[in-house]
Short mmCIF file of C-alpha atoms and ligand atoms in Angstrom, two decimals:
data_model
loop_
_atom_site.label_atom_id
_atom_site.label_comp_id
_atom_site.label_asym_id
_atom_site.label_seq_id
_atom_site.Cartn_x
_atom_site.Cartn_y
_atom_site.Cartn_z
CA MET A 1 94.48 73.70 100.89
CA ASP A 2 95.42 75.22 97.70
CA THR A 3 97.03 78.56 98.23
CA ARG A 4 97.84 79.33 94.62
CA HIS A 5 95.28 81.69 93.03
CA ASP A 6 95.54 83.98 90.06
CA HIS A 7 93.92 86.76 92.08
CA PRO A 8 93.66 87.32 96.03
CA LYS A 9 90.17 88.38 95.53
CA PRO A 10 88.47 86.60 92.54
CA TRP A 11 85.16 87.38 93.56
CA LEU A 12 85.37 91.11 93.02
CA PRO A 13 84.20 92.95 89.96
CA ALA A 14 86.64 93.26 87.00
CA ASP A 15 87.63 96.92 87.58
CA CYS A 16 88.65 96.34 91.08
CA ARG A 17 90.40 93.21 90.10
CA GLN A 18 92.37 94.85 87.81
CA ALA A 19 93.21 97.92 90.15
CA ILE A 20 94.46 95.34 92.66
CA ALA A 21 96.75 93.62 90.27
CA ASP A 22 98.15 96.73 88.97
CA ALA A 23 98.87 97.93 92.19
CA GLU A 24 100.45 94.68 93.38
CA ALA A 25 102.66 94.54 90.29
CA GLU A 26 103.91 98.13 90.92
CA TYR A 27 104.14 98.28 94.78
CA LEU A 28 104.79 94.61 95.93
CA LYS A 29 107.83 94.06 93.58
CA GLY A 30 111.53 94.32 94.47
CA GLU A 31 113.17 94.41 97.81
CA LEU A 32 111.53 95.22 101.22
CA ALA A 33 113.25 98.60 100.98
CA ASP A 34 111.60 99.21 97.61
CA ILE A 35 108.27 98.35 99.03
CA ASP A 36 108.99 100.58 102.04
CA ALA A 37 109.87 103.42 99.79
CA GLY A 38 106.70 103.16 97.69
CA LEU A 39 104.51 102.75 100.78
CA HIS A 40 105.84 106.18 102.06
CA ALA A 41 105.51 107.52 98.58
CA LEU A 42 101.68 106.47 98.60
CA VAL A 43 101.03 108.25 101.71
CA ASP A 44 102.87 111.48 100.72
CA ALA A 45 101.03 111.25 97.21
CA HIS A 46 97.68 110.92 99.06
CA GLU A 47 98.06 113.79 101.50
CA ARG A 48 99.22 116.23 98.54
CA HIS A 49 95.97 114.97 96.64
CA MET A 50 93.35 115.19 99.36
CA ASP A 51 94.67 117.74 101.62
CA VAL A 52 96.42 120.20 99.00
CA GLU A 53 95.15 119.75 95.51
CA THR A 54 91.51 118.94 95.64
CA ILE A 55 88.01 120.62 96.56
CA GLY A 56 86.67 117.93 99.21
CA LEU A 57 83.00 118.00 98.80
CA ASN A 58 82.54 114.19 99.97
CA ALA A 59 80.10 114.76 102.75
CA GLY A 60 81.32 111.88 105.14
CA THR A 61 85.08 113.09 105.42
CA ASN A 62 87.10 115.81 107.05
CA VAL A 63 90.38 117.00 107.77
CA MET A 64 91.93 116.60 111.23
CA ASN A 65 93.51 119.21 113.72
CA PRO A 66 97.32 118.12 113.16
CA ARG A 67 97.57 118.29 117.06
CA ALA A 68 94.97 115.43 117.10
CA ALA A 69 96.46 113.53 114.19
CA ALA A 70 99.82 113.78 116.10
CA LEU A 71 98.30 112.02 119.19
CA LEU A 72 97.15 109.05 116.76
CA GLY A 73 100.97 108.23 116.25
CA ARG A 74 102.08 108.39 119.91
CA SER A 75 102.77 105.29 121.86
CA LEU A 76 99.15 104.52 123.27
CA GLY A 77 97.15 102.24 120.78
CA ASN A 78 99.87 99.46 121.17
CA ARG A 79 99.48 99.40 124.97
CA PRO A 80 96.47 97.31 125.54
CA SER A 81 93.82 98.90 127.98
CA LEU A 82 91.64 96.02 128.84
CA GLY A 83 88.99 96.63 131.69
CA TYR A 84 87.89 99.76 133.95
CA PRO A 85 90.06 102.48 134.81
CA GLY A 86 91.55 101.78 138.33
CA ASP A 87 91.65 98.05 137.59
CA LYS A 88 93.27 97.44 134.09
CA TYR A 89 94.14 93.87 133.32
CA GLU A 90 97.78 94.69 132.34
CA MET A 91 100.02 96.87 134.34
CA GLY A 92 101.48 100.36 133.52
CA MET A 93 98.25 102.04 132.35
CA GLU A 94 97.95 104.65 135.41
CA TYR A 95 98.43 107.60 133.02
CA ALA A 96 96.94 106.13 130.09
CA GLU A 97 93.73 105.12 131.75
CA ARG A 98 93.07 108.77 132.50
CA ILE A 99 93.13 109.68 128.88
CA GLU A 100 90.14 107.29 128.60
CA ILE A 101 88.33 109.26 131.76
CA VAL A 102 89.24 112.69 130.09
CA ALA A 103 87.70 111.53 126.48
CA ASP A 104 84.54 110.15 128.19
CA GLY A 105 83.99 113.14 130.32
CA LEU A 106 84.51 115.57 127.27
CA VAL A 107 82.19 113.46 125.05
CA ARG A 108 79.31 113.49 127.69
CA ARG A 109 79.98 117.37 128.12
CA LEU A 110 79.79 118.01 124.34
CA PHE A 111 76.60 116.17 123.65
CA LYS A 112 74.95 116.91 127.18
CA ALA A 113 74.57 113.00 127.48
CA PRO A 114 74.46 111.32 130.84
CA PHE A 115 76.36 108.21 129.59
CA ALA A 116 78.86 107.67 126.63
CA GLU A 117 80.48 104.64 125.16
CA ILE A 118 84.04 105.71 123.58
CA ARG A 119 85.58 102.21 123.09
CA VAL A 120 83.77 101.91 119.91
CA GLY A 121 85.84 101.14 116.58
CA SER A 122 83.60 102.89 114.18
CA GLY A 123 79.98 104.27 113.54
CA ALA A 124 79.15 100.98 111.96
CA LEU A 125 80.04 99.25 115.30
CA ALA A 126 78.40 101.83 117.38
CA ASN A 127 75.01 100.71 115.59
CA LEU A 128 75.90 96.95 116.15
CA TYR A 129 76.30 97.78 119.78
CA VAL A 130 73.09 99.47 119.98
CA PHE A 131 71.34 96.56 118.08
CA MET A 132 72.98 93.99 120.50
CA ALA A 133 72.00 95.89 123.45
CA THR A 134 68.27 96.30 122.40
CA CYS A 135 67.32 93.41 120.48
CA ALA A 136 67.54 89.84 120.12
CA PRO A 137 68.40 88.11 116.60
CA GLY A 138 64.89 87.87 115.01
CA ASP A 139 63.36 90.91 116.49
CA ARG A 140 62.12 93.81 114.53
CA ILE A 141 63.48 97.34 113.76
CA MET A 142 62.30 100.16 111.59
CA ALA A 143 64.94 102.19 109.74
CA PHE A 144 65.05 104.83 106.90
CA PRO A 145 65.09 103.27 103.60
CA PRO A 146 68.17 103.59 101.25
CA GLU A 147 66.44 106.22 99.28
CA MET A 148 65.97 108.49 102.40
CA GLY A 149 69.80 107.96 103.42
CA GLY A 150 69.14 104.78 105.26
CA HIS A 151 72.59 103.36 106.00
CA VAL A 152 73.69 99.90 105.21
CA THR A 153 74.29 99.26 108.82
CA HIS A 154 70.69 99.63 109.48
CA HIS A 155 69.90 96.93 106.63
CA LYS A 156 70.35 93.42 105.70
CA ALA A 157 74.01 93.67 104.38
CA GLY A 158 75.29 95.68 107.41
CA ALA A 159 75.15 95.46 111.17
CA ALA A 160 71.48 95.13 111.66
CA GLY A 161 71.17 92.33 109.08
CA LEU A 162 74.36 90.40 110.28
CA TYR A 163 72.95 90.28 113.52
CA GLY A 164 69.79 88.80 112.37
CA LEU A 165 67.19 91.55 112.74
CA ASP A 166 63.82 91.74 110.62
CA ILE A 167 64.28 95.37 109.16
CA HIS A 168 61.13 97.37 107.87
CA PRO A 169 61.06 100.83 106.57
CA VAL A 170 60.34 104.12 108.39
CA PRO A 171 57.72 105.65 105.99
CA TYR A 172 58.50 109.07 104.74
CA ASP A 173 57.12 111.80 102.88
CA ALA A 174 59.33 112.44 99.86
CA ALA A 175 58.20 116.09 99.25
CA ARG A 176 58.85 117.25 102.59
CA MET A 177 62.14 114.85 102.92
CA ALA A 178 60.45 114.00 106.32
CA ILE A 179 59.21 111.08 108.33
CA ASP A 180 55.53 110.35 107.56
CA LEU A 181 54.47 110.31 111.33
CA ASP A 182 50.87 109.19 110.67
CA ARG A 183 51.98 106.16 108.49
CA LEU A 184 54.69 105.43 111.13
CA ARG A 185 52.40 105.24 113.98
CA SER A 186 49.86 102.74 112.15
CA GLU A 187 53.08 100.67 110.85
CA ALA A 188 54.75 100.72 114.08
CA LYS A 189 51.57 99.59 115.90
CA ARG A 190 51.25 96.64 113.39
CA LEU A 191 55.01 95.70 113.51
CA LYS A 192 55.95 96.32 116.91
CA PRO A 193 59.71 97.01 116.19
CA LYS A 194 62.19 97.14 119.28
CA VAL A 195 64.00 100.24 117.74
CA ILE A 196 62.97 102.93 115.39
CA THR A 197 66.15 104.41 114.00
CA VAL A 198 66.13 108.17 112.77
CA ALA A 199 68.39 109.67 110.24
CA GLY A 200 71.11 108.34 107.86
CA SER A 201 73.65 109.21 105.36
CA LEU A 202 71.84 112.44 103.77
CA CYS A 203 70.30 114.79 106.15
CA LEU A 204 69.25 118.04 104.59
CA PHE A 205 66.67 118.93 107.31
CA PRO A 206 65.97 117.93 111.09
CA TYR A 207 63.71 115.24 111.62
CA ASP A 208 60.67 115.04 114.19
CA VAL A 209 62.27 113.05 117.02
CA ALA A 210 59.98 114.08 119.65
CA GLY A 211 56.98 112.80 117.26
CA VAL A 212 58.88 109.44 116.70
CA ARG A 213 59.46 109.35 120.47
CA GLY A 214 55.74 109.68 121.18
CA ILE A 215 54.88 106.68 118.70
CA ALA A 216 57.71 104.67 120.30
CA ASP A 217 56.33 105.40 123.68
CA GLU A 218 52.98 104.05 122.54
CA ILE A 219 54.52 100.70 121.62
CA GLY A 220 57.36 100.39 124.18
CA ALA A 221 60.09 100.81 121.38
CA LEU A 222 63.45 102.68 121.64
CA VAL A 223 64.65 105.62 119.47
CA LEU A 224 68.06 105.59 118.12
CA TYR A 225 69.29 108.67 116.27
CA ASP A 226 71.99 107.95 113.76
CA ALA A 227 74.03 111.15 113.90
CA ALA A 228 77.06 109.67 111.84
CA HIS A 229 76.94 112.87 109.83
CA MET A 230 75.32 115.37 111.78
CA ALA A 231 77.32 114.88 115.00
CA GLY A 232 79.60 117.83 114.22
CA LEU A 233 76.67 120.12 113.82
CA ILE A 234 74.84 118.77 116.91
CA ALA A 235 77.94 119.25 118.73
CA GLY A 236 77.98 123.04 117.77
CA GLY A 237 74.38 123.36 118.81
CA ARG A 238 73.35 124.41 115.32
CA PHE A 239 71.22 121.23 114.22
CA GLN A 240 68.73 119.32 116.37
CA GLN A 241 69.55 117.92 119.54
CA PRO A 242 68.43 114.38 119.27
CA LEU A 243 68.88 113.30 123.03
CA ALA A 244 67.07 116.34 124.29
CA GLU A 245 64.29 115.97 121.81
CA GLY A 246 63.48 112.36 122.92
CA ALA A 247 66.03 109.93 121.24
CA HIS A 248 67.19 107.38 123.83
CA LEU A 249 70.20 106.54 121.94
CA MET A 250 72.48 108.44 119.72
CA THR A 251 75.31 106.98 117.67
CA CYS A 252 77.96 108.75 115.50
CA SER A 253 81.10 108.51 113.59
CA THR A 254 83.79 110.75 114.65
CA TYR A 255 85.62 111.35 111.52
CA LYS A 256 82.92 113.06 109.40
CA ALA A 257 81.62 116.52 110.40
CA PHE A 258 82.88 115.86 113.77
CA GLY A 259 86.33 116.22 112.40
CA GLY A 260 88.19 113.68 114.76
CA PRO A 261 89.82 110.15 114.19
CA PRO A 262 88.10 107.22 112.53
CA SER A 263 85.96 106.08 115.34
CA GLY A 264 82.45 105.59 116.91
CA LEU A 265 80.55 106.78 119.74
CA VAL A 266 77.23 105.68 121.44
CA MET A 267 75.48 108.25 123.54
CA THR A 268 72.55 107.38 125.84
CA THR A 269 70.17 108.72 128.40
CA GLU A 270 69.26 105.39 129.89
CA GLN A 271 71.43 104.07 132.67
CA GLY A 272 70.37 100.48 131.92
CA LEU A 273 71.30 100.58 128.19
CA ALA A 274 74.44 102.24 129.16
CA GLU A 275 75.43 99.47 131.34
CA THR A 276 74.58 96.67 128.70
CA ILE A 277 76.59 98.67 126.24
CA ASP A 278 79.56 98.94 128.43
CA LYS A 279 79.49 95.16 128.60
CA ILE A 280 79.32 94.90 125.03
CA ALA A 281 82.24 97.08 124.53
CA TYR A 282 84.33 95.06 127.05
CA PRO A 283 84.87 92.39 127.39
CA GLY A 284 81.96 91.81 124.69
CA LEU A 285 83.26 92.96 121.28
CA THR A 286 86.80 94.30 122.09
CA ALA A 287 89.66 93.33 124.23
CA ASN A 288 92.03 96.29 123.63
CA PHE A 289 90.58 99.63 122.10
CA ASP A 290 92.81 102.24 120.44
CA LEU A 291 93.77 104.86 123.20
CA GLY A 292 95.78 106.68 120.51
CA LYS A 293 92.47 107.43 118.77
CA THR A 294 91.00 108.10 122.16
CA ALA A 295 93.52 110.83 122.89
CA ALA A 296 92.86 112.27 119.22
CA LEU A 297 89.09 112.15 119.94
CA ALA A 298 89.45 114.10 123.17
CA MET A 299 91.78 116.71 121.28
CA SER A 300 88.70 116.78 118.65
CA VAL A 301 86.11 117.20 121.24
CA LEU A 302 88.13 120.21 122.62
CA ASP A 303 88.10 121.68 119.18
CA LEU A 304 84.37 121.42 119.15
CA LEU A 305 83.88 122.57 122.68
CA GLU A 306 85.73 125.86 121.64
CA HIS A 307 84.88 126.55 117.79
CA GLY A 308 82.11 124.01 117.30
CA GLN A 309 79.22 126.63 117.06
CA ALA A 310 81.20 128.98 114.75
CA TYR A 311 82.13 125.85 112.55
CA ALA A 312 78.80 124.76 112.33
CA GLU A 313 77.34 128.20 111.42
CA MET A 314 79.83 128.44 108.76
CA CYS A 315 79.26 124.86 107.55
CA ILE A 316 75.30 125.53 107.30
CA ALA A 317 76.20 129.13 105.57
CA ASN A 318 78.31 127.43 102.98
CA ALA A 319 75.90 124.86 102.26
CA HIS A 320 73.05 127.83 101.68
CA ALA A 321 75.59 129.73 99.54
CA LEU A 322 76.57 126.71 97.50
CA GLY A 323 73.00 125.57 97.01
CA GLU A 324 72.02 128.89 95.66
CA ALA A 325 75.11 129.19 93.70
CA MET A 326 74.65 125.63 92.08
CA ALA A 327 70.98 126.46 91.41
CA ALA A 328 72.01 129.85 89.60
CA GLU A 329 74.33 127.72 87.50
CA GLY A 330 71.29 125.49 86.33
CA LEU A 331 72.29 122.59 88.42
CA PRO A 332 69.38 120.68 89.68
CA VAL A 333 69.58 120.97 93.51
CA HIS A 334 67.31 118.84 95.47
CA GLY A 335 65.18 120.95 97.88
CA VAL A 336 61.89 121.09 99.70
CA ALA A 337 59.24 123.81 98.58
CA GLY A 338 59.14 126.66 101.10
CA ARG A 339 62.12 125.17 103.00
CA GLY A 340 65.03 125.59 100.53
CA HIS A 341 67.93 123.25 99.81
CA THR A 342 69.09 122.28 103.11
CA GLU A 343 69.51 123.23 106.78
CA SER A 344 72.54 121.33 107.51
CA HIS A 345 76.17 120.98 105.73
CA HIS A 346 74.51 118.55 103.35
CA LEU A 347 73.21 119.24 99.78
CA ALA A 348 72.19 116.84 97.10
CA LEU A 349 72.05 117.09 93.09
CA HIS A 350 69.81 114.99 90.84
CA ALA A 351 71.99 112.90 89.05
CA ALA A 352 70.03 111.52 86.08
CA PRO A 353 71.27 114.21 83.92
CA PHE A 354 74.77 113.46 84.39
CA GLY A 355 74.60 109.65 83.88
CA GLY A 356 74.05 108.79 87.53
CA GLY A 357 75.81 109.73 90.79
CA GLN A 358 78.93 107.59 90.90
CA THR A 359 79.27 108.16 87.13
CA ALA A 360 79.17 111.91 87.59
CA SER A 361 81.37 111.85 90.63
CA LYS A 362 84.12 109.90 89.11
CA HIS A 363 84.00 112.50 86.20
CA LEU A 364 84.35 115.21 88.60
CA ALA A 365 87.32 113.53 90.35
CA LYS A 366 89.38 113.99 87.32
CA ALA A 367 88.79 117.71 87.82
CA ASN A 368 89.87 117.16 91.62
CA VAL A 369 86.59 117.93 92.87
CA LEU A 370 85.46 115.26 94.97
CA LEU A 371 81.90 114.10 95.74
CA CYS A 372 79.99 110.87 95.63
CA GLY A 373 76.49 109.24 94.63
CA ILE A 374 73.55 109.14 97.13
CA GLY A 375 69.97 107.45 96.99
CA LEU A 376 67.13 110.24 96.72
CA PRO A 377 63.48 109.59 97.00
CA ILE A 378 62.96 110.56 93.12
CA GLN A 379 62.98 108.43 90.11
CA ALA A 380 65.77 105.68 89.91
CA VAL A 381 68.80 105.66 87.56
CA ASP A 382 69.56 102.25 85.99
CA GLY A 383 72.70 100.99 87.30
CA ASP A 384 73.77 103.94 89.35
CA LEU A 385 72.71 106.23 92.33
CA ASN A 386 70.14 108.77 91.36
CA GLY A 387 71.81 111.60 93.37
CA ILE A 388 75.02 113.15 94.27
CA ARG A 389 75.90 113.99 97.69
CA ILE A 390 77.86 117.33 98.87
CA GLY A 391 79.08 118.20 102.31
CA THR A 392 80.74 121.61 103.31
CA GLN A 393 82.51 120.59 106.41
CA GLU A 394 85.80 120.00 104.92
CA VAL A 395 85.99 123.02 102.65
CA THR A 396 84.78 125.05 105.81
CA ARG A 397 87.64 123.71 107.81
CA PHE A 398 90.00 124.87 104.96
CA GLY A 399 88.54 128.41 105.20
CA LEU A 400 86.10 128.63 102.40
CA THR A 401 83.24 131.01 103.02
CA PRO A 402 79.97 131.86 101.17
CA LYS A 403 82.22 134.28 99.03
CA GLU A 404 83.96 131.47 97.42
CA MET A 405 80.92 129.06 96.86
CA PRO A 406 79.86 130.84 93.45
CA GLN A 407 83.40 129.65 92.28
CA VAL A 408 83.04 126.16 93.70
CA ALA A 409 79.45 126.01 91.89
CA ARG A 410 81.15 127.10 88.64
CA PHE A 411 83.84 124.04 88.78
CA LEU A 412 80.89 121.89 89.12
CA ALA A 413 79.16 123.33 86.39
CA ARG A 414 81.98 123.58 83.94
CA VAL A 415 82.45 119.79 83.96
CA LEU A 416 78.87 118.68 84.51
CA LYS A 417 77.09 121.02 82.27
CA GLY A 418 79.64 122.82 80.11
CA ASN A 419 81.09 119.58 78.96
CA GLU A 420 84.71 120.80 79.48
CA LYS A 421 87.20 118.20 79.73
CA PRO A 422 87.74 117.63 83.48
CA GLU A 423 91.37 117.52 82.84
CA GLN A 424 91.20 121.14 81.81
CA VAL A 425 89.11 122.15 84.91
CA LYS A 426 91.68 120.50 86.91
CA GLY A 427 94.61 123.11 86.70
CA ASP A 428 92.18 125.83 87.78
CA VAL A 429 91.00 123.77 91.03
CA ILE A 430 94.55 123.36 92.19
CA GLU A 431 95.31 126.89 91.48
CA PHE A 432 92.16 127.82 93.43
CA ARG A 433 92.86 125.47 96.36
CA ARG A 434 96.45 127.20 96.82
CA ALA A 435 94.89 129.90 98.89
CA PHE A 436 93.07 127.43 101.24
CA GLN A 437 95.48 125.54 103.04
CA THR A 438 95.01 126.49 106.86
CA ILE A 439 93.07 124.37 108.78
CA ARG A 440 90.17 126.39 110.61
CA TYR A 441 88.12 125.79 113.79
CA VAL A 442 90.86 123.83 115.59
CA ARG A 443 92.66 124.63 118.96
CA GLU A 444 96.31 125.95 118.45
CA SER A 445 98.86 124.76 121.13
C1 LIG B 501 79.02 106.62 107.63
C2 LIG B 501 77.86 106.11 108.54
C3 LIG B 501 77.74 105.23 109.48
C4 LIG B 501 79.11 104.10 109.63
O1 LIG B 501 80.11 104.98 110.12
P1 LIG B 501 81.64 104.34 110.27
O2 LIG B 501 82.14 105.11 111.31
O3 LIG B 501 82.28 104.38 108.73
O4 LIG B 501 81.62 102.95 110.33
C5 LIG B 501 76.72 104.82 110.02
N1 LIG B 501 75.55 105.35 109.91
C6 LIG B 501 75.44 106.32 108.93
C7 LIG B 501 74.27 107.03 108.75
C8 LIG B 501 76.62 106.62 108.26
O5 LIG B 501 76.43 107.58 107.20
#
């Protein structure tokens, strides 16, 4: 085998190949001590950039409770925890296995779910676990298409496609940003999907889960609600409650609005599904799972049990205020007639006037304002996403309130509409951020 290559990932686009080549040249040269120092310098620089000097409006991110973050670094994840509490394969886990029990109990309490699976590495894997528990390769599912926030894990390139599922779109009504239940009923009767997936990576408004459940019951399908983004608000009781409204299954990421470590969860109301998913988690797709993350997760659930309602309310209040403020600046905020811009912590802008979603986001990043592109059910932008997605969860945790949203909107408008050089705006952003450095809505020791 020839192991000499010009580049470690020659299949990547040119920009990415260059970024990797540059970083290799800078950070992999010299003695091991140099590499060690460089590694730590990168972590320090990252923390300063993301946690101190930028306005984080990325919708799928958050800042963790430092007490939860500290648990990630404790001596837990490297001790393999295989099998059920009370009968672990390797010895010495009598304390650690109780952390798993605490986390499981807290997650079930938080989501009022009879069953939860916490040994899931990510939201993407949570979806894979659900597809494996409910479908065989070749079976049909229906899922939100990308322009309605449908996630790659519901589609061909992700978990659903890699598992061999036949994926069909859930019909929608773009004007209402809602599921078209009449067309869903006729399509579902024709296609007979095993699973109908609800929600995705942009959720401006709650979906009619009860309506979907009614249709699913007519054809014997299961309803999966993907709460990757909405789990934090659902936990706070300030967004829809998918399991109570009829979803058989709910998956989520735990690092987005949830505000915990990077991991995933599956909740279900059905004992049979819970048992199948339990066996997929172990011995199926993991041997050890990360107990450090599990301890951090338990801490994050405590945060949500205590502060979740106030946090969710402030996330939504901030989104309302930011939507209004951006519209007042003349920015094209996506919305629904009679319903406004959002009922969650998410907002979206039309990206065509700014060259596309990723183009605009990269431009804004130079001003230290962080967000990213998203697909919207409006006219496409060639070679880029047609929307810009915004989430208020992180700035909410850093203490921003509706009072500050006009200033945030101004920063966006100065770069996107005022054609100010982002580098000029950056200094003002750093100055503004100085006053917001304390993490709110988390439990103190
Ligand atoms: C982010 C996201 C996921 C994947 O979550 P990870 O925890 O990053 O694997 C799944 N579904 C949706 C809708 C998402 O937005």
